[in-house]
Amino acid sequence: MEALKMLISSMELGSQDEVLKALEKEGFKLTQATLSRDLKQLKVAKAASMNGKYVYVLPNDTMYKRISTPKAAMEMLQTPGFLSINFSGNIGVIKTRPGYASSIAYNIDNAAITDILGTIAGDDTILIVIKQGVEEETIIDELSTIIPNIK
């Protein structure tokens, strides 16, 4: 889904066939049915571009506004979404770039870190509940396997 968002935001794609070819170029093989379902789930629409051609666009989201110098989707996906972490008692708040919180929270939940009881994610914020008495440094060390640039 992230690759699809990045391609739509950086290229003028006017048909599902063009989208499938662009995804395949990036190493993603999808069926037309899967693509159609993903486009619907992302609430992708068609709008007139500057040259009058109708192209796919994402709903208004600052992260996905068109960029003037597009990079390869895989290169964009390697950009870390983590921005910061702060603690208050046994709660941690992780700030991310828009759209990254749920995938980072998913990775935290599936890493089986026993000192973290659970996460709740929004668009750009993750709330982590930490076991009582666990040091902040311990949590940062444990999260560094999931979020390499946390230190």
PDB file of C-alpha atoms in Angstrom:
ATOM      1  CA  MET A   1       0.000   0.000   0.000  1.00  0.00           C
ATOM      2  CA  GLU A   2       2.820   2.434   0.835  1.00  0.00           C
ATOM      3  CA  ALA A   3       4.455   1.784  -2.541  1.00  0.00           C
ATOM      4  CA  LEU A   4       1.122   2.399  -4.258  1.00  0.00           C
ATOM      5  CA  LYS A   5       0.663   5.696  -2.374  1.00  0.00           C
ATOM      6  CA  MET A   6       4.177   6.806  -3.283  1.00  0.00           C
ATOM      7  CA  LEU A   7       3.727   5.982  -6.977  1.00  0.00           C
ATOM      8  CA  ILE A   8       0.378   7.769  -7.220  1.00  0.00           C
ATOM      9  CA  SER A   9       1.812  10.820  -5.466  1.00  0.00           C
ATOM     10  CA  SER A  10       4.920  11.016  -7.641  1.00  0.00           C
ATOM     11  CA  MET A  11       3.707   9.972 -11.105  1.00  0.00           C
ATOM     12  CA  GLU A  12       0.812  10.818 -13.393  1.00  0.00           C
ATOM     13  CA  LEU A  13      -0.922   7.480 -13.767  1.00  0.00           C
ATOM     14  CA  GLY A  14      -4.197   7.496 -15.692  1.00  0.00           C
ATOM     15  CA  SER A  15      -5.206   3.842 -15.809  1.00  0.00           C
ATOM     16  CA  GLN A  16      -5.001   0.729 -13.671  1.00  0.00           C
ATOM     17  CA  ASP A  17      -2.793  -0.809 -16.349  1.00  0.00           C
ATOM     18  CA  GLU A  18      -0.300   2.084 -15.979  1.00  0.00           C
ATOM     19  CA  VAL A  19      -0.368   1.640 -12.190  1.00  0.00           C
ATOM     20  CA  LEU A  20       0.208  -2.126 -12.462  1.00  0.00           C
ATOM     21  CA  LYS A  21       3.178  -1.557 -14.813  1.00  0.00           C
ATOM     22  CA  ALA A  22       4.686   1.075 -12.488  1.00  0.00           C
ATOM     23  CA  LEU A  23       4.291  -1.272  -9.495  1.00  0.00           C
ATOM     24  CA  GLU A  24       5.856  -4.148 -11.452  1.00  0.00           C
ATOM     25  CA  LYS A  25       8.814  -1.911 -12.344  1.00  0.00           C
ATOM     26  CA  GLU A  26       9.335  -1.433  -8.589  1.00  0.00           C
ATOM     27  CA  GLY A  27       9.176  -5.198  -7.975  1.00  0.00           C
ATOM     28  CA  PHE A  28       5.520  -5.513  -6.884  1.00  0.00           C
ATOM     29  CA  LYS A  29       3.301  -8.009  -8.706  1.00  0.00           C
ATOM     30  CA  LEU A  30      -0.439  -7.385  -8.199  1.00  0.00           C
ATOM     31  CA  THR A  31      -3.557  -8.601  -9.940  1.00  0.00           C
ATOM     32  CA  GLN A  32      -5.982  -6.054 -11.368  1.00  0.00           C
ATOM     33  CA  ALA A  33      -8.576  -7.128  -8.769  1.00  0.00           C
ATOM     34  CA  THR A  34      -6.154  -6.543  -5.874  1.00  0.00           C
ATOM     35  CA  LEU A  35      -5.158  -3.162  -7.288  1.00  0.00           C
ATOM     36  CA  SER A  36      -8.797  -2.169  -7.703  1.00  0.00           C
ATOM     37  CA  ARG A  37      -9.530  -3.116  -4.075  1.00  0.00           C
ATOM     38  CA  ASP A  38      -6.423  -1.234  -2.844  1.00  0.00           C
ATOM     39  CA  LEU A  39      -7.375   1.904  -4.821  1.00  0.00           C
ATOM     40  CA  LYS A  40     -10.871   1.793  -3.315  1.00  0.00           C
ATOM     41  CA  GLN A  41      -9.497   1.250   0.204  1.00  0.00           C
ATOM     42  CA  LEU A  42      -7.127   4.232  -0.208  1.00  0.00           C
ATOM     43  CA  LYS A  43     -10.044   6.350  -1.505  1.00  0.00           C
ATOM     44  CA  VAL A  44      -8.089   7.140  -4.663  1.00  0.00           C
ATOM     45  CA  ALA A  45      -9.917   9.374  -7.141  1.00  0.00           C
ATOM     46  CA  LYS A  46      -9.248  10.675 -10.638  1.00  0.00           C
ATOM     47  CA  ALA A  47      -8.634  14.355 -11.244  1.00  0.00           C
ATOM     48  CA  ALA A  48      -7.458  16.486 -14.148  1.00  0.00           C
ATOM     49  CA  SER A  49      -3.709  17.090 -14.108  1.00  0.00           C
ATOM     50  CA  MET A  50      -1.988  20.271 -15.303  1.00  0.00           C
ATOM     51  CA  ASN A  51      -2.007  18.991 -18.903  1.00  0.00           C
ATOM     52  CA  GLY A  52      -5.712  18.055 -18.798  1.00  0.00           C
ATOM     53  CA  LYS A  53      -5.126  14.296 -18.559  1.00  0.00           C
ATOM     54  CA  TYR A  54      -7.150  12.504 -15.870  1.00  0.00           C
ATOM     55  CA  VAL A  55      -4.853  10.821 -13.357  1.00  0.00           C
ATOM     56  CA  TYR A  56      -5.162   9.012 -10.030  1.00  0.00           C
ATOM     57  CA  VAL A  57      -4.843  11.196  -6.929  1.00  0.00           C
ATOM     58  CA  LEU A  58      -4.875  10.415  -3.226  1.00  0.00           C
ATOM     59  CA  PRO A  59      -7.240  12.098  -0.782  1.00  0.00           C
ATOM     60  CA  ASN A  60      -5.814  15.370   0.581  1.00  0.00           C
ATOM     61  CA  ASP A  61      -2.885  14.371   2.752  1.00  0.00           C
ATOM     62  CA  THR A  62       0.202  16.556   3.035  1.00  0.00           C
ATOM     63  CA  MET A  63       2.564  13.592   2.865  1.00  0.00           C
ATOM     64  CA  TYR A  64       1.288  12.540  -0.553  1.00  0.00           C
ATOM     65  CA  LYS A  65       1.055  15.864  -2.382  1.00  0.00           C
ATOM     66  CA  ARG A  66       2.795  15.713  -5.750  1.00  0.00           C
ATOM     67  CA  ILE A  67       6.526  16.249  -5.613  1.00  0.00           C
ATOM     68  CA  SER A  68       8.529  17.847  -8.396  1.00  0.00           C
ATOM     69  CA  THR A  69      11.504  15.459  -8.395  1.00  0.00           C
ATOM     70  CA  PRO A  70      10.100  11.940  -8.006  1.00  0.00           C
ATOM     71  CA  LYS A  71      12.317   9.236  -6.530  1.00  0.00           C
ATOM     72  CA  ALA A  72      11.886   5.489  -6.981  1.00  0.00           C
ATOM     73  CA  ALA A  73       9.154   4.130  -4.672  1.00  0.00           C
ATOM     74  CA  MET A  74      11.599   1.707  -3.022  1.00  0.00           C
ATOM     75  CA  GLU A  75      13.954   4.613  -2.238  1.00  0.00           C
ATOM     76  CA  MET A  76      11.093   6.575  -0.660  1.00  0.00           C
ATOM     77  CA  LEU A  77      10.004   3.556   1.380  1.00  0.00           C
ATOM     78  CA  GLN A  78      13.478   3.320   2.920  1.00  0.00           C
ATOM     79  CA  THR A  79      13.117   6.818   4.412  1.00  0.00           C
ATOM     80  CA  PRO A  80      12.439   6.293   8.111  1.00  0.00           C
ATOM     81  CA  GLY A  81       9.110   7.522   9.440  1.00  0.00           C
ATOM     82  CA  PHE A  82      10.251   7.839  13.079  1.00  0.00           C
ATOM     83  CA  LEU A  83      10.691  11.396  14.403  1.00  0.00           C
ATOM     84  CA  SER A  84      10.834  11.305  18.233  1.00  0.00           C
ATOM     85  CA  ILE A  85       9.944   9.491  21.457  1.00  0.00           C
ATOM     86  CA  ASN A  86       9.004  10.971  24.837  1.00  0.00           C
ATOM     87  CA  PHE A  87       7.997   9.335  28.114  1.00  0.00           C
ATOM     88  CA  SER A  88       5.689  10.115  31.019  1.00  0.00           C
ATOM     89  CA  GLY A  89       5.543   7.434  33.697  1.00  0.00           C
ATOM     90  CA  ASN A  90       4.799   4.109  32.043  1.00  0.00           C
ATOM     91  CA  ILE A  91       3.584   5.716  28.809  1.00  0.00           C
ATOM     92  CA  GLY A  92       5.650   6.545  25.744  1.00  0.00           C
ATOM     93  CA  VAL A  93       4.616   8.761  22.842  1.00  0.00           C
ATOM     94  CA  ILE A  94       6.296   8.176  19.491  1.00  0.00           C
ATOM     95  CA  LYS A  95       5.915  10.863  16.811  1.00  0.00           C
ATOM     96  CA  THR A  96       6.227   9.780  13.154  1.00  0.00           C
ATOM     97  CA  ARG A  97       5.874  11.307   9.737  1.00  0.00           C
ATOM     98  CA  PRO A  98       2.233  11.375   8.542  1.00  0.00           C
ATOM     99  CA  GLY A  99       0.980   7.910   7.639  1.00  0.00           C
ATOM    100  CA  TYR A 100       3.773   5.930   9.326  1.00  0.00           C
ATOM    101  CA  ALA A 101       2.383   5.383  12.841  1.00  0.00           C
ATOM    102  CA  SER A 102       0.231   2.314  12.173  1.00  0.00           C
ATOM    103  CA  SER A 103       2.967   0.348  10.391  1.00  0.00           C
ATOM    104  CA  ILE A 104       5.561   1.153  13.072  1.00  0.00           C
ATOM    105  CA  ALA A 105       3.051   0.238  15.822  1.00  0.00           C
ATOM    106  CA  TYR A 106       2.309  -3.027  14.004  1.00  0.00           C
ATOM    107  CA  ASN A 107       6.029  -3.841  13.968  1.00  0.00           C
ATOM    108  CA  ILE A 108       6.322  -3.012  17.689  1.00  0.00           C
ATOM    109  CA  ASP A 109       3.322  -5.219  18.540  1.00  0.00           C
ATOM    110  CA  ASN A 110       4.732  -8.127  16.542  1.00  0.00           C
ATOM    111  CA  ALA A 111       8.277  -7.866  17.917  1.00  0.00           C
ATOM    112  CA  ALA A 112       7.229  -9.551  21.180  1.00  0.00           C
ATOM    113  CA  ILE A 113       8.890  -6.926  23.396  1.00  0.00           C
ATOM    114  CA  THR A 114       7.691  -8.099  26.813  1.00  0.00           C
ATOM    115  CA  ASP A 115       8.309  -4.692  28.433  1.00  0.00           C
ATOM    116  CA  ILE A 116       5.701  -3.081  26.146  1.00  0.00           C
ATOM    117  CA  LEU A 117       2.119  -4.033  26.997  1.00  0.00           C
ATOM    118  CA  GLY A 118       0.592  -2.592  23.825  1.00  0.00           C
ATOM    119  CA  THR A 119       0.304   0.263  21.362  1.00  0.00           C
ATOM    120  CA  ILE A 120      -2.367   2.553  19.955  1.00  0.00           C
ATOM    121  CA  ALA A 121      -1.602   4.293  16.671  1.00  0.00           C
ATOM    122  CA  GLY A 122      -3.066   7.281  14.882  1.00  0.00           C
ATOM    123  CA  ASP A 123      -1.761   8.832  11.686  1.00  0.00           C
ATOM    124  CA  ASP A 124       1.470  10.293  13.068  1.00  0.00           C
ATOM    125  CA  THR A 125       1.476   9.332  16.763  1.00  0.00           C
ATOM    126  CA  ILE A 126       1.874   6.043  18.645  1.00  0.00           C
ATOM    127  CA  LEU A 127       1.000   5.614  22.310  1.00  0.00           C
ATOM    128  CA  ILE A 128       2.968   2.787  23.937  1.00  0.00           C
ATOM    129  CA  VAL A 129       2.088   1.397  27.357  1.00  0.00           C
ATOM    130  CA  ILE A 130       5.169   0.173  29.207  1.00  0.00           C
ATOM    131  CA  LYS A 131       5.336  -2.287  32.106  1.00  0.00           C
ATOM    132  CA  GLN A 132       5.667  -0.538  35.467  1.00  0.00           C
ATOM    133  CA  GLY A 133       9.274   0.061  36.560  1.00  0.00           C
ATOM    134  CA  VAL A 134      10.966  -0.428  33.182  1.00  0.00           C
ATOM    135  CA  GLU A 135      13.632   2.200  32.431  1.00  0.00           C
ATOM    136  CA  GLU A 136      13.221   4.481  29.406  1.00  0.00           C
ATOM    137  CA  GLU A 137      16.708   3.499  28.178  1.00  0.00           C
ATOM    138  CA  THR A 138      15.660  -0.184  28.175  1.00  0.00           C
ATOM    139  CA  ILE A 139      12.629   0.612  26.009  1.00  0.00           C
ATOM    140  CA  ILE A 140      14.759   2.639  23.582  1.00  0.00           C
ATOM    141  CA  ASP A 141      17.257  -0.239  23.357  1.00  0.00           C
ATOM    142  CA  GLU A 142      14.463  -2.747  22.697  1.00  0.00           C
ATOM    143  CA  LEU A 143      12.838  -0.490  20.091  1.00  0.00           C
ATOM    144  CA  SER A 144      16.148   0.060  18.275  1.00  0.00           C
ATOM    145  CA  THR A 145      15.740  -3.348  16.583  1.00  0.00           C
ATOM    146  CA  ILE A 146      12.511  -2.070  14.995  1.00  0.00           C
ATOM    147  CA  ILE A 147      13.362   1.630  14.664  1.00  0.00           C
ATOM    148  CA  PRO A 148      17.087   1.842  13.793  1.00  0.00           C
ATOM    149  CA  ASN A 149      17.260   5.664  14.016  1.00  0.00           C
ATOM    150  CA  ILE A 150      15.637   5.859  17.495  1.00  0.00           C
ATOM    151  CA  LYS A 151      18.995   6.416  19.255  1.00  0.00           C
TER     152      LYS A 151
END
